mmCIF file of N, CA and C in Angstrom:
data_model
loop_
_atom_site.group_PDB
_atom_site.id
_atom_site.type_symbol
_atom_site.label_atom_id
_atom_site.label_comp_id
_atom_site.label_asym_id
_atom_site.label_seq_id
_atom_site.Cartn_x
_atom_site.Cartn_y
_atom_site.Cartn_z
ATOM 1 N N GLN A 1 17.764 -18.625 1.736
ATOM 2 C CA GLN A 1 15.734 -18.406 1.633
ATOM 3 C C GLN A 1 15.219 -17.559 1.867
ATOM 4 N N VAL A 2 14.522 -17.059 0.900
ATOM 5 C CA VAL A 2 13.567 -15.556 0.752
ATOM 6 C C VAL A 2 11.561 -16.462 0.553
ATOM 7 N N GLN A 3 10.765 -15.716 1.328
ATOM 8 C CA GLN A 3 9.734 -16.577 0.980
ATOM 9 C C GLN A 3 8.484 -15.166 0.913
ATOM 10 N N LEU A 4 7.240 -15.175 0.264
ATOM 11 C CA LEU A 4 6.698 -14.407 -0.056
ATOM 12 C C LEU A 4 5.620 -15.613 0.581
ATOM 13 N N VAL A 5 4.453 -14.887 1.333
ATOM 14 C CA VAL A 5 3.537 -15.362 2.180
ATOM 15 C C VAL A 5 2.481 -14.275 1.866
ATOM 16 N N GLU A 6 0.753 -14.965 1.328
ATOM 17 C CA GLU A 6 0.163 -13.937 1.059
ATOM 18 C C GLU A 6 -1.329 -14.092 1.930
ATOM 19 N N SER A 7 -2.167 -13.169 1.503
ATOM 20 C CA SER A 7 -3.265 -13.790 2.531
ATOM 21 C C SER A 7 -4.247 -12.460 2.120
ATOM 22 N N GLY A 8 -5.558 -12.747 2.758
ATOM 23 C CA GLY A 8 -6.337 -12.047 1.981
ATOM 24 C C GLY A 8 -7.478 -12.182 1.575
ATOM 25 N N GLY A 9 -6.940 -13.414 0.291
ATOM 26 C CA GLY A 9 -7.944 -13.442 -1.145
ATOM 27 C C GLY A 9 -9.557 -14.426 -0.214
ATOM 28 N N GLY A 10 -10.671 -14.118 -1.370
ATOM 29 C CA GLY A 10 -11.986 -15.008 -0.926
ATOM 30 C C GLY A 10 -12.951 -14.400 -2.080
ATOM 31 N N LEU A 11 -14.021 -14.802 -2.093
ATOM 32 C CA LEU A 11 -15.120 -14.130 -1.926
ATOM 33 C C LEU A 11 -15.765 -13.385 -1.861
ATOM 34 N N VAL A 12 -16.583 -12.758 -2.840
ATOM 35 C CA VAL A 12 -17.309 -10.970 -2.231
ATOM 36 C C VAL A 12 -17.862 -11.073 -2.894
ATOM 37 N N GLN A 13 -18.807 -10.141 -3.194
ATOM 38 C CA GLN A 13 -20.531 -9.327 -4.015
ATOM 39 C C GLN A 13 -19.357 -8.118 -4.967
ATOM 40 N N PRO A 14 -20.187 -8.175 -6.176
ATOM 41 C CA PRO A 14 -19.779 -6.977 -7.337
ATOM 42 C C PRO A 14 -20.004 -6.147 -6.653
ATOM 43 N N GLY A 15 -19.016 -4.809 -6.207
ATOM 44 C CA GLY A 15 -18.945 -3.630 -6.101
ATOM 45 C C GLY A 15 -18.411 -3.934 -4.355
ATOM 46 N N GLY A 16 -17.855 -4.765 -3.658
ATOM 47 C CA GLY A 16 -17.263 -5.202 -2.497
ATOM 48 C C GLY A 16 -15.812 -4.587 -2.714
ATOM 49 N N SER A 17 -15.142 -4.657 -1.169
ATOM 50 C CA SER A 17 -13.872 -4.851 -1.023
ATOM 51 C C SER A 17 -13.049 -5.970 -0.443
ATOM 52 N N LEU A 18 -11.846 -6.149 -0.941
ATOM 53 C CA LEU A 18 -11.272 -6.835 -0.047
ATOM 54 C C LEU A 18 -9.019 -6.391 -0.110
ATOM 55 N N ARG A 19 -8.792 -6.467 0.946
ATOM 56 C CA ARG A 19 -7.504 -6.293 0.772
ATOM 57 C C ARG A 19 -6.283 -7.565 0.820
ATOM 58 N N LEU A 20 -5.313 -7.652 0.634
ATOM 59 C CA LEU A 20 -4.310 -8.651 -0.116
ATOM 60 C C LEU A 20 -3.395 -8.381 0.975
ATOM 61 N N SER A 21 -2.607 -8.969 1.316
ATOM 62 C CA SER A 21 -1.393 -9.148 1.848
ATOM 63 C C SER A 21 -0.160 -9.524 1.551
ATOM 64 N N CYS A 22 0.636 -9.203 2.138
ATOM 65 C CA CYS A 22 1.980 -9.784 1.069
ATOM 66 C C CYS A 22 3.291 -9.865 2.530
ATOM 67 N N ALA A 23 3.621 -10.636 3.137
ATOM 68 C CA ALA A 23 4.800 -10.868 4.180
ATOM 69 C C ALA A 23 5.869 -11.449 3.214
ATOM 70 N N ALA A 24 6.987 -11.094 3.018
ATOM 71 C CA ALA A 24 8.611 -11.309 2.718
ATOM 72 C C ALA A 24 9.444 -12.086 4.031
ATOM 73 N N SER A 25 9.538 -12.763 3.749
ATOM 74 C CA SER A 25 11.166 -13.188 5.485
ATOM 75 C C SER A 25 11.558 -13.830 4.699
ATOM 76 N N GLY A 26 13.626 -13.643 5.192
ATOM 77 C CA GLY A 26 14.273 -15.197 5.150
ATOM 78 C C GLY A 26 15.992 -13.746 4.922
ATOM 79 N N SER A 27 15.814 -14.421 4.172
ATOM 80 C CA SER A 27 17.625 -13.777 4.326
ATOM 81 C C SER A 27 17.755 -12.550 3.300
ATOM 82 N N ILE A 28 16.823 -10.702 3.654
ATOM 83 C CA ILE A 28 16.392 -9.980 3.079
ATOM 84 C C ILE A 28 17.362 -8.844 4.180
ATOM 85 N N VAL A 29 17.958 -8.473 2.671
ATOM 86 C CA VAL A 29 18.694 -7.215 2.773
ATOM 87 C C VAL A 29 17.964 -5.816 2.624
ATOM 88 N N SER A 30 17.722 -5.956 1.395
ATOM 89 C CA SER A 30 16.283 -5.242 0.894
ATOM 90 C C SER A 30 15.305 -5.347 0.152
ATOM 91 N N ILE A 31 14.617 -5.127 -0.314
ATOM 92 C CA ILE A 31 13.284 -5.123 -1.078
ATOM 93 C C ILE A 31 12.921 -4.130 -1.976
ATOM 94 N N LEU A 32 13.391 -4.573 -2.954
ATOM 95 C CA LEU A 32 13.482 -3.115 -4.327
ATOM 96 C C LEU A 32 11.516 -2.920 -4.663
ATOM 97 N N THR A 33 11.537 -3.385 -6.328
ATOM 98 C CA THR A 33 10.290 -3.238 -5.910
ATOM 99 C C THR A 33 9.353 -4.183 -6.048
ATOM 100 N N MET A 34 7.722 -3.986 -5.350
ATOM 101 C CA MET A 34 7.056 -5.256 -4.624
ATOM 102 C C MET A 34 5.940 -4.932 -5.841
ATOM 103 N N GLY A 35 5.088 -6.350 -6.435
ATOM 104 C CA GLY A 35 3.908 -5.865 -6.876
ATOM 105 C C GLY A 35 2.834 -7.231 -6.861
ATOM 106 N N TRP A 36 1.851 -6.807 -7.859
ATOM 107 C CA TRP A 36 0.759 -7.483 -7.398
ATOM 108 C C TRP A 36 0.423 -8.183 -9.052
ATOM 109 N N HIS A 37 0.479 -9.263 -9.034
ATOM 110 C CA HIS A 37 -0.347 -9.748 -10.392
ATOM 111 C C HIS A 37 -1.273 -10.336 -10.207
ATOM 112 N N ARG A 38 -2.074 -10.922 -11.664
ATOM 113 C CA ARG A 38 -3.117 -11.960 -11.338
ATOM 114 C C ARG A 38 -2.896 -12.818 -12.747
ATOM 115 N N GLN A 39 -4.403 -14.147 -12.523
ATOM 116 C CA GLN A 39 -4.099 -14.990 -13.962
ATOM 117 C C GLN A 39 -4.900 -16.107 -13.306
ATOM 118 N N VAL A 40 -5.583 -15.886 -14.858
ATOM 119 C CA VAL A 40 -7.566 -16.313 -14.802
ATOM 120 C C VAL A 40 -6.642 -18.455 -15.618
ATOM 121 N N PRO A 41 -7.972 -18.949 -15.232
ATOM 122 C CA PRO A 41 -7.119 -20.181 -16.167
ATOM 123 C C PRO A 41 -7.074 -19.838 -17.731
ATOM 124 N N GLY A 42 -6.490 -20.351 -18.543
ATOM 125 C CA GLY A 42 -5.893 -20.101 -19.972
ATOM 126 C C GLY A 42 -5.785 -18.909 -20.701
ATOM 127 N N LYS A 43 -5.148 -18.288 -19.466
ATOM 128 C CA LYS A 43 -4.596 -16.894 -19.809
ATOM 129 C C LYS A 43 -3.686 -16.607 -19.214
ATOM 130 N N GLU A 44 -2.845 -15.790 -19.553
ATOM 131 C CA GLU A 44 -1.339 -14.908 -19.483
ATOM 132 C C GLU A 44 -1.345 -14.547 -17.781
ATOM 133 N N ARG A 45 -0.443 -14.436 -16.859
ATOM 134 C CA ARG A 45 -0.743 -13.703 -16.197
ATOM 135 C C ARG A 45 -0.216 -12.297 -16.250
ATOM 136 N N GLU A 46 -1.030 -11.083 -15.721
ATOM 137 C CA GLU A 46 -1.145 -9.611 -15.981
ATOM 138 C C GLU A 46 -0.534 -9.108 -14.755
ATOM 139 N N LEU A 47 -0.011 -8.359 -14.340
ATOM 140 C CA LEU A 47 0.638 -7.623 -13.947
ATOM 141 C C LEU A 47 -0.912 -5.971 -13.374
ATOM 142 N N VAL A 48 -1.109 -6.141 -11.599
ATOM 143 C CA VAL A 48 -2.118 -5.174 -11.878
ATOM 144 C C VAL A 48 -1.378 -4.320 -11.144
ATOM 145 N N ALA A 49 -0.308 -3.924 -10.815
ATOM 146 C CA ALA A 49 -0.357 -2.886 -9.869
ATOM 147 C C ALA A 49 1.594 -3.357 -9.013
ATOM 148 N N THR A 50 2.030 -1.712 -9.253
ATOM 149 C CA THR A 50 3.486 -2.230 -8.155
ATOM 150 C C THR A 50 3.430 -0.682 -7.638
ATOM 151 N N ILE A 51 5.023 -1.076 -6.747
ATOM 152 C CA ILE A 51 5.362 0.399 -5.384
ATOM 153 C C ILE A 51 6.956 -0.575 -5.739
ATOM 154 N N THR A 52 7.505 0.919 -5.752
ATOM 155 C CA THR A 52 8.710 1.315 -5.501
ATOM 156 C C THR A 52 9.086 1.158 -3.564
ATOM 157 N N ARG A 53 10.287 1.187 -3.626
ATOM 158 C CA ARG A 53 10.970 1.638 -2.493
ATOM 159 C C ARG A 53 10.640 2.324 -1.813
ATOM 160 N N ASP A 54 10.736 3.467 -3.261
ATOM 161 C CA ASP A 54 10.114 4.535 -1.936
ATOM 162 C C ASP A 54 8.973 5.185 -2.491
ATOM 163 N N GLY A 55 7.911 4.853 -2.513
ATOM 164 C CA GLY A 55 6.633 4.606 -2.690
ATOM 165 C C GLY A 55 5.907 4.543 -4.016
ATOM 166 N N SER A 56 6.730 4.573 -4.908
ATOM 167 C CA SER A 56 6.087 5.312 -6.020
ATOM 168 C C SER A 56 5.567 3.546 -6.918
ATOM 169 N N THR A 57 3.946 4.231 -7.340
ATOM 170 C CA THR A 57 3.120 3.619 -7.891
ATOM 171 C C THR A 57 2.976 3.075 -9.749
ATOM 172 N N ASN A 58 2.347 2.294 -10.023
ATOM 173 C CA ASN A 58 1.743 1.952 -11.435
ATOM 174 C C ASN A 58 0.804 1.048 -11.343
ATOM 175 N N TYR A 59 0.049 1.317 -11.922
ATOM 176 C CA TYR A 59 -1.588 0.512 -12.113
ATOM 177 C C TYR A 59 -2.214 -0.301 -13.503
ATOM 178 N N ALA A 60 -2.615 -1.021 -13.473
ATOM 179 C CA ALA A 60 -3.086 -1.430 -14.662
ATOM 180 C C ALA A 60 -4.056 -0.347 -15.028
ATOM 181 N N SER A 61 -4.542 -0.198 -16.356
ATOM 182 C CA SER A 61 -5.701 0.703 -16.844
ATOM 183 C C SER A 61 -6.854 0.150 -16.107
ATOM 184 N N SER A 62 -7.092 -1.526 -16.307
ATOM 185 C CA SER A 62 -8.272 -2.137 -16.116
ATOM 186 C C SER A 62 -8.365 -2.129 -13.766
ATOM 187 N N VAL A 63 -7.655 -1.328 -13.489
ATOM 188 C CA VAL A 63 -7.631 -1.533 -12.203
ATOM 189 C C VAL A 63 -7.669 0.132 -11.568
ATOM 190 N N LYS A 64 -7.063 1.475 -12.363
ATOM 191 C CA LYS A 64 -6.886 2.242 -11.823
ATOM 192 C C LYS A 64 -7.615 3.141 -11.182
ATOM 193 N N GLY A 65 -7.500 3.770 -10.088
ATOM 194 C CA GLY A 65 -8.618 4.227 -9.627
ATOM 195 C C GLY A 65 -9.788 3.393 -8.506
ATOM 196 N N ARG A 66 -9.509 2.254 -8.668
ATOM 197 C CA ARG A 66 -10.497 1.098 -7.410
ATOM 198 C C ARG A 66 -9.205 0.123 -6.873
ATOM 199 N N PHE A 67 -8.381 0.212 -7.258
ATOM 200 C CA PHE A 67 -7.061 -0.064 -6.538
ATOM 201 C C PHE A 67 -6.059 0.434 -5.848
ATOM 202 N N ILE A 68 -5.404 -0.065 -4.531
ATOM 203 C CA ILE A 68 -4.720 0.954 -3.491
ATOM 204 C C ILE A 68 -3.877 0.029 -3.539
ATOM 205 N N ILE A 69 -2.265 0.367 -3.931
ATOM 206 C CA ILE A 69 -0.898 -0.692 -3.762
ATOM 207 C C ILE A 69 -0.278 0.062 -2.311
ATOM 208 N N SER A 70 -0.007 -0.592 -1.552
ATOM 209 C CA SER A 70 0.800 -0.088 -0.434
ATOM 210 C C SER A 70 2.228 -0.710 -0.009
ATOM 211 N N ARG A 71 3.007 -0.304 0.300
ATOM 212 C CA ARG A 71 4.135 -1.280 1.704
ATOM 213 C C ARG A 71 4.647 -0.690 2.651
ATOM 214 N N ASP A 72 4.674 -1.856 3.382
ATOM 215 C CA ASP A 72 5.491 -1.124 4.935
ATOM 216 C C ASP A 72 7.133 -2.173 4.722
ATOM 217 N N ASN A 73 8.019 -1.091 4.478
ATOM 218 C CA ASN A 73 9.059 -1.207 4.650
ATOM 219 C C ASN A 73 9.582 -2.288 6.137
ATOM 220 N N ALA A 74 9.231 -1.489 6.948
ATOM 221 C CA ALA A 74 9.540 -2.343 7.937
ATOM 222 C C ALA A 74 9.387 -3.800 8.569
ATOM 223 N N LYS A 75 8.299 -4.180 8.037
ATOM 224 C CA LYS A 75 7.407 -5.258 7.876
ATOM 225 C C LYS A 75 7.821 -6.315 6.496
ATOM 226 N N ASN A 76 8.024 -5.648 5.572
ATOM 227 C CA ASN A 76 8.455 -5.963 4.405
ATOM 228 C C ASN A 76 7.395 -6.571 3.760
ATOM 229 N N THR A 77 5.894 -5.893 3.495
ATOM 230 C CA THR A 77 4.992 -6.340 3.699
ATOM 231 C C THR A 77 4.339 -5.553 2.526
ATOM 232 N N VAL A 78 3.761 -5.678 1.407
ATOM 233 C CA VAL A 78 2.687 -4.906 0.444
ATOM 234 C C VAL A 78 1.294 -5.138 0.611
ATOM 235 N N TYR A 79 0.576 -4.446 -0.176
ATOM 236 C CA TYR A 79 -0.455 -4.706 0.702
ATOM 237 C C TYR A 79 -1.459 -4.294 -0.034
ATOM 238 N N LEU A 80 -2.972 -4.553 -1.012
ATOM 239 C CA LEU A 80 -3.556 -4.872 -2.496
ATOM 240 C C LEU A 80 -4.849 -4.326 -1.317
ATOM 241 N N GLN A 81 -5.273 -2.817 -1.788
ATOM 242 C CA GLN A 81 -6.697 -2.679 -1.258
ATOM 243 C C GLN A 81 -7.308 -2.670 -2.516
ATOM 244 N N MET A 82 -8.210 -3.282 -2.321
ATOM 245 C CA MET A 82 -9.094 -3.263 -3.869
ATOM 246 C C MET A 82 -10.206 -2.850 -3.941
ATOM 247 N N ASN A 83 -10.996 -2.239 -4.217
ATOM 248 C CA ASN A 83 -12.416 -1.593 -3.613
ATOM 249 C C ASN A 83 -13.459 -1.603 -5.510
ATOM 250 N N SER A 84 -14.798 -1.389 -5.232
ATOM 251 C CA SER A 84 -15.971 -1.693 -6.626
ATOM 252 C C SER A 84 -15.101 -2.792 -6.907
ATOM 253 N N LEU A 85 -14.952 -3.964 -6.634
ATOM 254 C CA LEU A 85 -14.445 -5.122 -7.011
ATOM 255 C C LEU A 85 -15.487 -5.039 -8.311
ATOM 256 N N LYS A 86 -15.410 -5.831 -9.082
ATOM 257 C CA LYS A 86 -16.234 -6.309 -10.363
ATOM 258 C C LYS A 86 -16.190 -8.116 -10.808
ATOM 259 N N PRO A 87 -16.461 -8.869 -11.496
ATOM 260 C CA PRO A 87 -16.567 -9.815 -11.575
ATOM 261 C C PRO A 87 -15.293 -10.498 -12.450
ATOM 262 N N GLU A 88 -14.632 -9.637 -13.330
ATOM 263 C CA GLU A 88 -13.677 -9.839 -14.233
ATOM 264 C C GLU A 88 -12.629 -9.450 -13.618
ATOM 265 N N ASP A 89 -12.545 -8.886 -12.017
ATOM 266 C CA ASP A 89 -11.632 -9.275 -11.197
ATOM 267 C C ASP A 89 -10.971 -10.661 -11.180
ATOM 268 N N THR A 90 -12.123 -11.293 -10.886
ATOM 269 C CA THR A 90 -12.166 -12.906 -10.108
ATOM 270 C C THR A 90 -10.526 -13.245 -11.133
ATOM 271 N N ALA A 91 -9.428 -13.922 -10.045
ATOM 272 C CA ALA A 91 -7.967 -15.010 -10.421
ATOM 273 C C ALA A 91 -7.561 -15.356 -9.378
ATOM 274 N N VAL A 92 -6.747 -15.453 -9.346
ATOM 275 C CA VAL A 92 -5.194 -16.033 -8.816
ATOM 276 C C VAL A 92 -4.525 -14.286 -8.036
ATOM 277 N N TYR A 93 -4.391 -14.050 -6.959
ATOM 278 C CA TYR A 93 -3.720 -13.144 -7.341
ATOM 279 C C TYR A 93 -2.260 -12.966 -6.224
ATOM 280 N N TYR A 94 -1.229 -13.712 -7.144
ATOM 281 C CA TYR A 94 0.498 -13.350 -6.543
ATOM 282 C C TYR A 94 0.798 -12.245 -6.654
ATOM 283 N N CYS A 95 1.536 -12.362 -5.372
ATOM 284 C CA CYS A 95 2.723 -11.375 -5.285
ATOM 285 C C CYS A 95 4.567 -11.596 -5.709
ATOM 286 N N LYS A 96 4.583 -10.655 -5.926
ATOM 287 C CA LYS A 96 6.040 -10.423 -6.973
ATOM 288 C C LYS A 96 6.936 -9.308 -5.611
ATOM 289 N N ALA A 97 7.845 -9.756 -6.460
ATOM 290 C CA ALA A 97 9.642 -8.766 -5.235
ATOM 291 C C ALA A 97 10.502 -9.495 -5.811
ATOM 292 N N LYS A 98 11.207 -7.939 -6.068
ATOM 293 C CA LYS A 98 12.778 -8.028 -6.574
ATOM 294 C C LYS A 98 13.320 -7.743 -4.646
ATOM 295 N N ILE A 99 14.467 -8.989 -4.779
ATOM 296 C CA ILE A 99 14.924 -8.631 -3.166
ATOM 297 C C ILE A 99 16.490 -8.866 -3.577
ATOM 298 N N LEU A 100 17.304 -8.166 -2.716
ATOM 299 C CA LEU A 100 18.196 -8.218 -2.457
ATOM 300 C C LEU A 100 18.478 -9.138 -1.318
ATOM 301 N N THR A 101 19.425 -9.588 -1.566
ATOM 302 C CA THR A 101 19.831 -10.988 -0.404
ATOM 303 C C THR A 101 21.142 -10.577 -0.099
ATOM 304 N N THR A 102 21.898 -11.576 0.580
ATOM 305 C CA THR A 102 23.373 -11.583 0.244
ATOM 306 C C THR A 102 24.439 -12.023 -0.175
ATOM 307 N N ARG A 103 23.553 -12.323 -1.047
ATOM 308 C CA ARG A 103 24.663 -13.006 -3.123
ATOM 309 C C ARG A 103 24.265 -12.590 -4.164
ATOM 310 N N THR A 104 22.470 -12.561 -4.284
ATOM 311 C CA THR A 104 22.204 -11.279 -5.464
ATOM 312 C C THR A 104 21.082 -10.620 -5.606
ATOM 313 N N VAL A 105 20.930 -10.678 -6.751
ATOM 314 C CA VAL A 105 19.255 -9.532 -6.694
ATOM 315 C C VAL A 105 18.199 -10.476 -7.494
ATOM 316 N N ASN A 106 17.255 -11.051 -6.980
ATOM 317 C CA ASN A 106 16.130 -11.806 -7.677
ATOM 318 C C ASN A 106 14.954 -11.252 -7.682
ATOM 319 N N ASP A 107 13.912 -12.100 -8.588
ATOM 320 C CA ASP A 107 12.922 -11.934 -8.191
ATOM 321 C C ASP A 107 12.043 -13.087 -7.366
ATOM 322 N N TYR A 108 10.936 -13.339 -6.835
ATOM 323 C CA TYR A 108 10.299 -13.589 -5.580
ATOM 324 C C TYR A 108 8.633 -13.870 -6.377
ATOM 325 N N TRP A 109 8.215 -15.083 -6.336
ATOM 326 C CA TRP A 109 6.787 -15.053 -6.521
ATOM 327 C C TRP A 109 6.181 -15.651 -4.877
ATOM 328 N N GLY A 110 4.759 -15.419 -4.414
ATOM 329 C CA GLY A 110 4.166 -15.824 -3.183
ATOM 330 C C GLY A 110 3.475 -17.592 -4.468
ATOM 331 N N GLN A 111 2.744 -18.176 -3.271
ATOM 332 C CA GLN A 111 1.954 -19.008 -3.754
ATOM 333 C C GLN A 111 0.898 -19.030 -4.258
ATOM 334 N N GLY A 112 0.022 -17.573 -4.631
ATOM 335 C CA GLY A 112 -0.917 -17.207 -5.082
ATOM 336 C C GLY A 112 -2.447 -17.476 -3.548
ATOM 337 N N THR A 113 -3.409 -16.481 -3.901
ATOM 338 C CA THR A 113 -4.271 -16.299 -3.074
ATOM 339 C C THR A 113 -5.703 -16.163 -4.389
ATOM 340 N N GLN A 114 -6.360 -17.217 -4.023
ATOM 341 C CA GLN A 114 -7.794 -16.504 -4.803
ATOM 342 C C GLN A 114 -8.949 -15.529 -4.304
ATOM 343 N N VAL A 115 -8.947 -15.372 -5.406
ATOM 344 C CA VAL A 115 -10.309 -13.523 -5.062
ATOM 345 C C VAL A 115 -11.202 -14.073 -6.552
ATOM 346 N N THR A 116 -12.617 -14.349 -5.562
ATOM 347 C CA THR A 116 -13.867 -14.503 -6.567
ATOM 348 C C THR A 116 -14.938 -13.216 -6.462
ATOM 349 N N VAL A 117 -15.352 -13.075 -7.253
ATOM 350 C CA VAL A 117 -16.410 -11.901 -7.223
ATOM 351 C C VAL A 117 -17.425 -12.142 -7.788
ATOM 352 N N SER A 118 -18.507 -12.282 -7.483
ATOM 353 C CA SER A 118 -19.156 -13.092 -7.958
ATOM 354 C C SER A 118 -21.035 -12.955 -6.501
ATOM 355 N N SER A 119 -22.112 -12.679 -7.142
ATOM 356 C CA SER A 119 -23.390 -12.648 -5.768
ATOM 357 C C SER A 119 -24.086 -13.797 -6.417
#
């Protein structure tokens, strides 16, 4: 059994910053790609950023230059530093990880954390 637990969401004013964390636990052999997605009501979930085990990153164009994804492999944790936040960044943010267990490789999702950017 694998679990992803997110933290760090909340309310912030435009131009502010937040840092999201997502910790994986359970029967983990290795965590491959980790990433963050976000979703607003009535819209499809969209990719925000991903990071491979060796640190290669990829960002959506809407967040490039403002958000930074990083990970700590020893802690099985991925982070999302969000700077210069805009109202359009308001969404539920979900952590996703491709994890090798003793049986197989699967994608796992966290429960989501709300980020609201508003004055």
